Coordinates of C-alpha atoms in Angstrom, one line a residue:
M1243 CA 0.0 0.0 0.0
A1244 CA 2.9 2.4 0.7
S1245 CA 4.2 1.9 -2.8
A1246 CA 0.8 2.7 -4.3
L1247 CA 0.6 5.8 -2.1
L1248 CA 4.0 7.1 -3.2
R1249 CA 3.1 6.5 -6.9
C1250 CA 0.0 8.6 -6.4
A1251 CA 2.1 11.3 -4.7
A1252 CA 4.6 11.4 -7.6
V1253 CA 1.7 12.1 -10.0
L1254 CA -0.3 14.6 -7.8
G1255 CA 2.6 17.0 -7.4
D1256 CA 2.5 20.2 -5.4
A1257 CA 0.6 19.7 -2.2
G1258 CA -0.3 23.4 -1.8
Q1259 CA -2.1 23.4 -5.2
L1260 CA -3.9 20.2 -4.5
L1261 CA -5.1 21.2 -1.0
A1262 CA -6.3 24.5 -2.3
D1263 CA -8.4 22.8 -5.0
I1264 CA -10.9 21.1 -2.8
D1265 CA -12.9 19.7 -5.7
R1266 CA -9.9 18.0 -7.2
L1267 CA -8.8 16.7 -3.8
A1268 CA -12.2 15.3 -3.1
D1269 CA -12.4 13.7 -6.5
V1270 CA -8.9 12.0 -6.1
Q1271 CA -9.8 10.6 -2.8
A1272 CA -13.3 9.5 -3.8
R1273 CA -11.8 7.6 -6.8
A1274 CA -9.2 6.0 -4.6
A1275 CA -11.9 5.0 -2.0
V1276 CA -14.0 3.2 -4.7
R1277 CA -11.0 1.3 -6.1
R1278 CA -9.0 0.6 -2.9
P1279 CA -10.4 1.8 0.4
A1280 CA -7.1 1.2 2.2
L1281 CA -5.3 3.5 -0.3
Y1282 CA -7.9 6.2 0.4
M1283 CA -7.0 6.0 4.1
A1284 CA -3.3 6.3 3.2
L1285 CA -4.0 9.3 1.0
V1286 CA -6.0 11.0 3.8
N1287 CA -3.1 10.5 6.2
H1288 CA -0.5 11.7 3.7
Y1289 CA -2.2 14.7 2.2
T1290 CA -5.3 15.8 4.1
L1291 CA -3.6 15.6 7.5
C1292 CA 0.2 15.5 7.3
L1293 CA 1.0 17.6 4.3
N1294 CA -2.0 19.9 5.1
A1295 CA -0.4 20.6 8.4
V1296 CA 3.0 21.3 6.7
V1297 CA 1.4 23.6 4.1
S1298 CA -0.9 25.4 6.5
F1299 CA 1.3 25.8 9.5
G1300 CA 4.9 25.5 8.3
S1301 CA 7.4 28.1 7.2
D1302 CA 10.0 28.5 4.5
D1303 CA 12.7 27.3 6.9
A1304 CA 15.5 25.3 5.3
A1305 CA 15.0 22.5 7.7
L1306 CA 11.4 22.0 6.5
K1307 CA 11.8 22.3 2.7
P1308 CA 13.6 19.0 2.0
A1309 CA 11.0 17.0 4.0
R1310 CA 8.1 18.7 2.2
E1311 CA 9.7 18.0 -1.2
A1312 CA 10.2 14.4 -0.3
L1313 CA 6.5 14.1 0.7
E1314 CA 5.4 15.8 -2.5
R1315 CA 7.7 13.8 -4.8
G1316 CA 6.6 10.5 -3.4
T1317 CA 10.0 9.5 -2.0
A1318 CA 8.6 9.5 1.6
K1319 CA 5.3 8.8 3.3
G1320 CA 3.5 11.1 5.7
V1321 CA 1.3 10.3 8.7
F1322 CA -0.5 12.3 11.3
L1323 CA 0.1 11.4 14.9
V1324 CA -2.6 12.9 17.3
T1325 CA -4.3 9.9 19.0
E1326 CA -2.6 8.7 22.2
A1327 CA -3.5 5.0 22.7
G1328 CA -4.0 4.8 26.5
R1329 CA -6.4 7.7 27.3
A1330 CA -9.7 8.9 26.0
G1331 CA -10.0 12.5 24.8
S1332 CA -6.3 12.8 23.9
H1333 CA -7.2 15.3 21.2
L1334 CA -8.2 17.7 23.9
G1335 CA -5.3 16.9 26.2
A1336 CA -2.2 15.6 24.4
R1337 CA 0.5 14.5 26.9
T1338 CA 3.4 14.2 24.4
T1339 CA 5.7 17.1 25.1
A1340 CA 8.0 19.1 22.9
R1341 CA 10.4 20.9 25.2
F1342 CA 12.4 23.8 23.7
D1343 CA 16.2 23.6 24.1
A1344 CA 17.3 27.2 23.7
T1345 CA 21.0 26.3 23.5
A1346 CA 20.6 23.9 20.6
K1347 CA 17.5 25.7 19.2
E1348 CA 15.7 22.4 18.9
F1349 CA 12.6 20.8 20.4
V1350 CA 12.9 17.6 22.3
L1351 CA 9.9 15.3 22.1
D1352 CA 9.1 12.9 24.9
T1353 CA 6.4 10.4 25.6
P1354 CA 5.8 10.6 29.4
D1355 CA 4.4 7.1 29.9
A1356 CA 2.8 4.1 28.1
D1357 CA -0.6 5.8 28.1
A1358 CA 0.7 8.6 25.8
V1359 CA 2.1 6.4 23.0
K1360 CA 0.9 7.6 19.6
F1361 CA -0.8 5.4 17.0
S1362 CA -0.7 5.6 13.2
S1363 CA 0.1 3.7 10.0
V1364 CA 3.8 3.3 10.4
R1365 CA 6.5 0.6 10.5
P1366 CA 10.2 0.7 11.0
D1367 CA 11.1 -0.5 7.6
G1368 CA 9.4 -0.1 4.2
V1369 CA 9.6 3.5 3.1
P1370 CA 11.0 6.7 4.7
T1371 CA 8.2 8.2 6.8
F1372 CA 7.6 11.6 8.3
G1373 CA 5.1 12.2 11.1
A1374 CA 3.1 15.4 11.8
V1375 CA 3.2 14.9 15.6
V1376 CA 0.7 16.8 17.8
A1377 CA 2.4 17.7 21.1
R1378 CA 2.5 20.3 23.8
A1379 CA 5.2 22.9 23.3
V1380 CA 7.0 23.6 26.6
V1381 CA 9.1 26.8 26.5
E1382 CA 11.0 28.0 29.6
G1383 CA 9.2 25.3 31.6
V1384 CA 5.7 26.7 30.6
D1385 CA 3.1 24.8 28.6
R1386 CA 2.5 27.0 25.6
G1387 CA -0.3 25.0 24.0
T1388 CA -0.7 22.3 21.4
F1389 CA 1.3 22.4 18.1
T1390 CA 2.3 20.1 15.3
F1391 CA 5.9 19.1 14.6
L1392 CA 7.2 17.4 11.5
V1393 CA 9.4 14.5 12.8
D1394 CA 11.5 11.9 11.0
L1395 CA 10.0 8.6 12.1
T1396 CA 12.0 6.1 9.8
D1397 CA 14.6 6.2 7.1
G1398 CA 13.1 3.2 5.4
E1399 CA 15.3 0.7 7.2
R1400 CA 14.9 1.6 10.9
A1401 CA 13.3 4.0 13.3
A1402 CA 14.9 7.4 13.6
P1403 CA 17.0 8.4 16.6
G1404 CA 14.7 9.0 19.6
V1405 CA 11.8 7.2 18.0
E1406 CA 10.6 3.7 19.0
I1407 CA 8.0 1.8 16.9
S1408 CA 6.2 -1.3 18.1
G1409 CA 5.7 -4.5 16.2
P1410 CA 2.9 -4.5 13.6
L1411 CA -0.7 -4.1 14.5
T1412 CA -3.4 -5.3 12.1
A1413 CA -6.9 -4.2 11.4
S1414 CA -8.6 -6.6 8.9
A1415 CA -11.2 -4.1 7.8
L1416 CA -8.5 -1.6 6.7
P1417 CA -5.4 -3.5 5.9
L1418 CA -2.7 -0.9 6.5
E1419 CA 0.5 -1.3 8.5
Y1420 CA -0.2 0.1 12.0
G1421 CA 2.1 0.6 15.0
L1422 CA 2.6 2.4 18.3
I1423 CA 5.1 5.2 18.5
R1424 CA 7.1 6.4 21.5
F1425 CA 9.5 9.3 21.7
R1426 CA 12.5 9.4 24.0
N1427 CA 14.7 12.5 23.7
C1428 CA 13.7 12.9 20.1
R1429 CA 15.4 16.0 18.7
V1430 CA 13.5 18.1 16.2
P1431 CA 15.0 21.2 14.5
Y1432 CA 13.3 24.5 15.2
G1433 CA 12.3 24.8 11.5
R1434 CA 10.3 21.6 11.8
W1435 CA 8.0 23.2 14.3
L1436 CA 4.8 23.9 12.4
S1437 CA 4.4 27.1 14.4
D1438 CA 1.6 28.8 12.4
G1439 CA 3.0 32.2 13.1
A1440 CA 4.1 31.7 16.6
W1441 CA 7.8 32.2 17.4
I1442 CA 10.5 32.2 20.0
D1443 CA 13.0 35.1 19.9
T1444 CA 16.7 35.0 20.6
D1445 CA 16.1 35.7 24.3
G1446 CA 13.8 32.7 24.6
R1447 CA 10.6 34.7 24.7
F1448 CA 7.6 32.8 23.3
T1449 CA 4.8 34.6 21.3
D1450 CA 1.7 33.1 19.8
P1451 CA -0.7 35.4 17.9
S1452 CA -3.6 33.0 18.4
G1453 CA -4.0 34.5 21.8
S1454 CA -4.8 31.5 24.1
P1455 CA -4.2 27.8 24.5
G1456 CA -7.8 27.1 23.6
A1457 CA -7.5 29.1 20.3
R1458 CA -4.2 27.4 19.6
L1459 CA -5.8 23.9 20.0
R1460 CA -8.6 24.8 17.7
R1461 CA -6.2 26.2 15.1
T1462 CA -4.0 23.1 15.3
M1463 CA -7.0 20.8 14.9
S1464 CA -8.3 22.9 12.0
V1465 CA -6.6 20.5 9.5
G1466 CA -9.7 18.5 10.2
Q1467 CA -11.8 21.0 8.1
T1468 CA -10.3 19.7 4.9
L1469 CA -10.8 16.2 6.1
W1470 CA -14.5 16.8 6.9
A1471 CA -15.0 18.6 3.6
T1472 CA -13.8 15.6 1.6
V1473 CA -14.9 12.6 3.6
P1474 CA -18.6 13.0 2.5
S1475 CA -17.4 12.7 -1.1
A1476 CA -15.6 9.4 -0.4
M1477 CA -18.6 8.1 1.5
S1478 CA -20.9 9.0 -1.3
A1479 CA -18.8 7.4 -3.9
M1480 CA -18.3 4.1 -2.0
S1481 CA -22.0 3.9 -1.2
A1482 CA -23.0 4.6 -4.8
R1483 CA -20.7 1.9 -6.0
A1484 CA -21.9 -0.6 -3.3
T1485 CA -25.6 0.1 -4.2
A1486 CA -25.0 -0.1 -8.0
S1487 CA -23.0 -3.3 -7.6
A1488 CA -25.7 -4.9 -5.4
L1489 CA -28.4 -3.8 -7.9
R1490 CA -26.5 -5.3 -10.9
F1491 CA -25.9 -8.5 -8.9
A1492 CA -29.6 -8.7 -8.1
Q1493 CA -30.6 -8.1 -11.7
H1494 CA -28.6 -11.1 -13.0
R1495 CA -28.8 -13.6 -10.1
T1496 CA -31.8 -15.9 -10.5
T1497 CA -33.8 -17.8 -7.9
P1498 CA -35.2 -21.4 -8.2
S1499 CA -38.4 -19.8 -9.6
G1500 CA -36.4 -18.5 -12.6
Q1501 CA -36.9 -14.9 -11.5
P1502 CA -34.1 -12.5 -10.7
L1503 CA -33.6 -11.4 -7.2
L1504 CA -34.6 -7.9 -8.1
A1505 CA -38.1 -9.1 -9.0
H1506 CA -38.8 -9.7 -5.3
L1507 CA -40.4 -6.7 -3.6
T1508 CA -38.3 -7.1 -0.4
H1509 CA -35.1 -6.9 -2.5
Q1510 CA -36.4 -3.9 -4.4
R1511 CA -37.4 -2.1 -1.2
A1512 CA -34.0 -2.7 0.4
L1513 CA -32.0 -1.4 -2.6
L1514 CA -34.3 1.6 -2.9
E1515 CA -33.7 2.4 0.7
A1516 CA -30.0 2.2 0.0
L1517 CA -30.4 4.4 -3.0
S1518 CA -32.2 7.0 -1.1
G1519 CA -29.2 7.1 1.3
V1520 CA -26.9 7.4 -1.7
Y1521 CA -28.9 10.5 -2.9
A1522 CA -28.7 12.0 0.6
L1523 CA -24.9 11.3 0.7
S1524 CA -24.4 13.0 -2.7
R1525 CA -26.2 16.1 -1.4
A1526 CA -24.2 16.1 1.8
A1527 CA -21.0 15.8 -0.2
D1528 CA -22.0 18.8 -2.3
A1529 CA -22.9 20.8 0.8
A1530 CA -19.5 20.0 2.5
L1531 CA -17.5 21.2 -0.5
A1532 CA -19.6 24.3 -0.9
A1533 CA -19.1 25.1 2.8
W1534 CA -15.4 24.7 2.5
R1535 CA -15.2 26.9 -0.6
S1536 CA -17.2 29.6 0.9
K1537 CA -15.4 29.5 4.3
T1538 CA -18.8 30.2 5.9
S1539 CA -19.7 26.7 7.0
G1540 CA -21.0 28.0 10.2
E1541 CA -20.0 29.7 13.4
P1542 CA -18.1 27.5 15.8
A1543 CA -19.9 26.4 19.0
P1544 CA -19.2 28.6 22.0
E1545 CA -18.0 25.6 24.0
A1546 CA -16.9 22.1 23.0
A1547 CA -16.5 20.3 26.3
L1548 CA -15.9 16.8 25.0
S1549 CA -13.9 17.3 21.8
P1550 CA -12.3 20.1 19.8
W1551 CA -14.1 19.2 16.6
V1552 CA -17.4 21.2 16.9
A1553 CA -15.4 24.2 18.2
V1554 CA -13.3 24.1 15.0
D1555 CA -16.2 24.0 12.5
A1556 CA -19.7 22.9 13.7
S1557 CA -21.2 22.3 10.3
L1558 CA -18.4 20.4 8.6
A1559 CA -17.9 18.2 11.6
L1560 CA -21.6 17.4 11.6
L1561 CA -21.6 16.6 7.8
K1562 CA -18.7 14.3 8.4
A1563 CA -20.6 12.5 11.2
V1564 CA -23.9 12.1 9.3
S1565 CA -22.2 11.0 6.1
T1566 CA -20.1 8.3 7.7
E1567 CA -23.0 6.9 9.7
E1568 CA -25.3 6.9 6.6
A1569 CA -22.6 5.3 4.4
A1570 CA -22.1 2.5 7.0
R1571 CA -25.8 1.8 7.0
V1572 CA -26.1 1.8 3.2
V1573 CA -23.1 -0.5 2.6
E1574 CA -24.3 -2.9 5.3
V1575 CA -27.7 -3.2 3.6
C1576 CA -26.0 -3.9 0.2
R1577 CA -23.6 -6.4 1.7
R1578 CA -26.3 -8.3 3.4
R1579 CA -28.4 -8.4 0.2
C1580 CA -25.5 -9.9 -1.8
G1581 CA -25.1 -13.0 0.5
L1582 CA -21.7 -14.6 0.5
A1583 CA -20.6 -12.4 -2.4
G1584 CA -21.0 -9.4 -0.2
F1585 CA -18.4 -10.7 2.3
L1586 CA -15.6 -11.5 -0.2
D1587 CA -12.8 -9.0 -0.2
V1588 CA -12.5 -9.1 -4.0
N1589 CA -16.0 -7.5 -4.2
L1590 CA -14.9 -4.5 -2.0
L1591 CA -18.1 -4.2 0.1
E1592 CA -16.2 -5.3 3.2
G1593 CA -13.5 -2.6 2.4
Y1594 CA -16.2 0.1 1.9
L1595 CA -17.9 -0.9 5.2
G1596 CA -14.6 -0.9 7.1
A1597 CA -13.7 2.5 5.8
A1598 CA -17.1 4.0 6.6
Q1599 CA -17.1 2.5 10.1
A1600 CA -13.5 3.6 10.7
F1601 CA -14.4 7.2 10.0
T1602 CA -17.2 7.1 12.5
V1603 CA -14.4 7.3 15.1
A1604 CA -11.5 8.6 13.0
G1605 CA -11.2 12.3 12.2
G1606 CA -13.3 13.1 15.3
D1607 CA -15.5 10.5 17.0
N1608 CA -19.1 10.9 15.9
A1609 CA -20.5 10.3 19.3
L1610 CA -18.5 13.3 20.7
I1611 CA -19.4 15.4 17.7
L1612 CA -23.1 14.7 18.3
L1613 CA -22.8 15.3 22.1
D1614 CA -21.2 18.7 21.5
T1615 CA -23.8 19.4 18.8
G1616 CA -26.5 18.7 21.2
R1617 CA -25.0 20.9 23.9
A1618 CA -24.8 23.8 21.4
A1619 CA -28.4 23.2 20.4
L1620 CA -29.6 23.9 23.9
S1621 CA -29.5 27.6 23.2
T1622 CA -32.0 27.3 20.4
N1623 CA -34.9 29.6 20.9
G1624 CA -38.5 28.4 20.7
T1625 CA -40.0 25.0 21.4
Q1626 CA -42.8 24.3 19.0
G1627 CA -41.2 24.5 15.6
P1628 CA -43.0 25.0 12.2
A1629 CA -46.4 23.5 11.4
V1630 CA -46.0 20.0 10.0
P1631 CA -47.8 19.5 6.6
G1632 CA -50.5 16.8 6.6
E1633 CA -49.3 15.1 3.4
L1634 CA -46.4 12.7 4.0
T1635 CA -45.0 13.2 0.5
D1636 CA -45.0 16.9 0.7
P1637 CA -41.3 18.0 0.2
S1638 CA -41.4 20.1 3.4
W1639 CA -42.9 17.3 5.5
W1640 CA -39.6 15.7 6.8
P1641 CA -37.7 19.0 7.3
S1642 CA -40.6 20.3 9.3
V1643 CA -40.9 17.1 11.4
S1644 CA -37.2 16.8 12.1
R1645 CA -36.9 20.5 13.0
T1646 CA -39.9 20.4 15.4
H1647 CA -38.6 17.3 17.0
A1648 CA -35.1 18.9 17.6
L1649 CA -36.7 22.0 19.1
R1650 CA -38.9 20.1 21.5
L1651 CA -35.9 17.9 22.6
A1652 CA -33.9 21.1 23.2
A1653 CA -36.6 22.5 25.4
D1654 CA -36.6 19.3 27.5
T1655 CA -32.9 18.5 27.8
S1656 CA -30.5 19.4 30.6
P1657 CA -26.8 20.1 30.0
D1658 CA -25.6 17.2 32.2
D1659 CA -27.9 14.5 30.6
L1660 CA -25.4 13.0 28.2
P1661 CA -27.7 10.3 26.6
R1662 CA -30.4 13.0 26.0
L1663 CA -27.7 15.4 24.6
K1664 CA -26.6 12.8 22.1
E1665 CA -30.2 12.2 21.1
L1666 CA -30.5 16.0 20.6
G1667 CA -27.3 16.0 18.6
E1668 CA -28.7 13.2 16.4
A1669 CA -32.0 15.2 15.9
T1670 CA -30.0 18.3 15.0
A1671 CA -28.0 16.3 12.5
A1672 CA -31.2 14.9 11.0
T1673 CA -32.6 18.4 10.6
F1674 CA -29.3 19.7 9.1
L1675 CA -29.4 16.9 6.5
A1676 CA -33.1 17.4 5.8
D1677 CA -32.6 21.0 5.1
T1678 CA -29.7 20.1 2.8
L1679 CA -32.0 17.8 0.8
A1680 CA -34.7 20.4 0.7
A1681 CA -32.4 23.0 -0.8
P1682 CA -32.5 23.5 -4.6
E1683 CA -30.9 20.7 -6.6
H1684 CA -27.6 21.7 -8.2
A1685 CA -27.4 18.6 -10.5
P1686 CA -30.4 18.9 -12.9
E1687 CA -29.4 15.6 -14.6
H1688 CA -30.7 13.8 -11.4
T1689 CA -34.2 14.0 -12.7
H1690 CA -35.7 11.8 -10.0
A1691 CA -34.0 13.5 -7.1
H1692 CA -37.2 14.8 -5.4
P1693 CA -38.7 11.3 -4.9
L1694 CA -35.5 10.0 -3.5
A1695 CA -35.3 12.9 -1.0
T1696 CA -38.9 12.2 0.0
L1697 CA -38.3 8.5 0.4
F1698 CA -35.2 9.2 2.5
G1699 CA -37.3 11.5 4.8
L1700 CA -40.1 8.9 5.2
L1701 CA -37.6 6.2 6.0
Q1702 CA -35.9 8.4 8.6
A1703 CA -39.3 9.1 10.2
D1704 CA -40.1 5.4 10.2
R1705 CA -36.8 4.5 11.9
S1706 CA -37.3 7.1 14.6
A1707 CA -41.1 6.8 15.0
G1708 CA -41.0 6.1 18.7
R1709 CA -39.0 9.2 19.5
L1710 CA -41.2 11.3 17.2
V1711 CA -44.3 10.1 19.0
A1712 CA -42.7 10.7 22.4
T1713 CA -42.1 14.4 21.6
G1714 CA -45.6 14.7 20.2
V1715 CA -44.5 15.6 16.7
L1716 CA -46.3 12.7 15.1
T1717 CA -49.4 10.9 16.2
P1718 CA -49.7 7.1 16.3
D1719 CA -52.0 7.3 13.3
A1720 CA -49.4 9.2 11.3
V1721 CA -46.8 6.6 12.2
R1722 CA -49.1 3.8 11.1
A1723 CA -49.5 5.6 7.8
L1724 CA -45.7 5.6 7.1
P1725 CA -45.2 2.0 5.8
K1726 CA -48.0 2.4 3.2
A1727 CA -46.6 5.8 2.0
I1728 CA -43.1 4.2 1.7
D1729 CA -44.6 1.2 -0.2
R1730 CA -46.3 3.5 -2.7
L1731 CA -43.2 5.6 -3.3
C1732 CA -41.1 2.5 -3.7
A1733 CA -43.6 1.1 -6.2
E1734 CA -43.3 4.3 -8.3
L1735 CA -39.5 4.2 -8.2
A1736 CA -38.9 0.5 -8.7
P1737 CA -39.0 0.5 -12.5
R1738 CA -36.4 3.3 -12.5
L1739 CA -34.0 1.5 -10.2
P1740 CA -31.3 0.8 -12.8
E1741 CA -31.6 4.3 -14.3
L1742 CA -31.3 5.9 -10.8
A1743 CA -28.3 3.9 -9.8
A1744 CA -26.5 4.7 -13.0
Q1745 CA -26.9 8.4 -12.3
F1746 CA -24.8 8.1 -9.2
D1747 CA -22.3 5.4 -10.3
P1748 CA -21.5 5.6 -14.1
R1749 CA -18.7 3.1 -13.6
P1750 CA -15.9 5.0 -15.3
D1751 CA -13.2 2.6 -14.0
P1752 CA -12.9 -1.2 -13.6
T1753 CA -15.4 -2.8 -11.3
P1754 CA -15.1 -5.9 -9.1
P1755 CA -16.8 -9.2 -10.2
L1756 CA -19.9 -8.3 -8.2
G1757 CA -21.1 -5.8 -10.8
A1758 CA -20.5 -8.0 -13.8
P1759 CA -23.4 -9.5 -15.9
H1760 CA -22.2 -13.0 -15.2
Y1761 CA -20.9 -12.9 -11.7
A1762 CA -19.6 -16.5 -11.3
E1763 CA -17.7 -16.3 -14.6
A1764 CA -16.2 -12.9 -13.7
L1765 CA -15.2 -14.2 -10.3
W1766 CA -13.5 -17.3 -11.8
D1767 CA -11.7 -15.1 -14.4
H1768 CA -10.5 -12.7 -11.7
L1769 CA -9.1 -15.5 -9.6
A1770 CA -7.4 -17.1 -12.6
N1771 CA -5.8 -13.8 -13.6
S1772 CA -4.5 -13.4 -10.0
L1773 CA -2.7 -16.7 -10.3
A1774 CA -1.2 -16.0 -13.7

């Protein structure tokens, strides 16, 4: 995987240009995710996190330039080291220290104990590797806040001086090379401090224009904005490919009656549910990119007690959370509907599911994002919300229902009730996505977008019916009407299933055997070619 990453890096070129072109970055990562989910994860680590920190926070110092060039040329790999393996919430309270040695004009990185060891995709041998390491800068004995430092981790043969790397850790869902990293008197040149405008003068005086440790933490973690802006695109692409592959598999796989799987209503309904999720994900991806481009994705929350993510960018963090959760749900439905074929690595659904599930905790844990979102929503004024239209298929029905539900939850939730705060965060997320779906469609070629948006809303209401009744937003009679409304809409959309799936996944690149017209033959040929 490292060699594939470095080949990509050699082609992609200047990191600053790539990171500034959010549409190109999202497209590159989405294509990688569809073809090789593990490569997508490696690209995220290399570009969206490590090189992003170098480009955003680094200087033109001579000590930094060769490392950046190596990362851009593809002669070295980059990783981002923030998580500390032994403690929860390490993003808020990193314990790795970078003590400034004024005499040598270097920082000295140390891991205080086993709980503070870092974790990332790294091994002692293989390819030279740099790590963007999140640590607390200590100057004249004073903790000056959380910064990033670009550190030599390996030279391709062994760990760098002051760096210890554990034996390999494996994760079957995402087959990268993982390890634990410990620092012992690891010396880092001053120019490798990604200081973001902070400096230490010749007398050892420290200055940081960010103004406070809290502001510095938010700034350091702001590399996550680019991640959150592009993750929805990858989730959308993987979900679209999973749904299209499952659909094509169902079209050509016959049952003992001689009918294809797709002729059965239960199969149609499951894949239409998945396709409605794909539509929602495509709109979430567009919204995330638009928010990043405009730089007006929303005001940060006034307080993020459990994680720094919502305080950095509330809207983008929420879009990352809803897209990863929905992608995991969609791919799981598709995998189950493909039987054994869905579990074979060659068909990629396992890889898609692993990537989606991994990002429910990577790049900001969704549970913490939702908790802090719920906490921020407590300040919402009003309790009743808009009037709910009587017709279930009215385009404004689900946005009105979800918004009213969130407002009533906010009026009845206390700041110390964590389960209720998470429920409020989920309701706020549902409202945010509902409003995104209700906004004008920017892709006119998606001629059936409105029915898919309506179907998505009805399915969301059906899944959360108990909560909606509990807050009085829906009556039991309205809930009882949901299945028939869903059935009617699915019956209208079923004849268009292949057409709809093709809109979201035109298959511009090679597909796994699962999507082939003759699955068993394609699988056999694939295995034969792998032995050749």
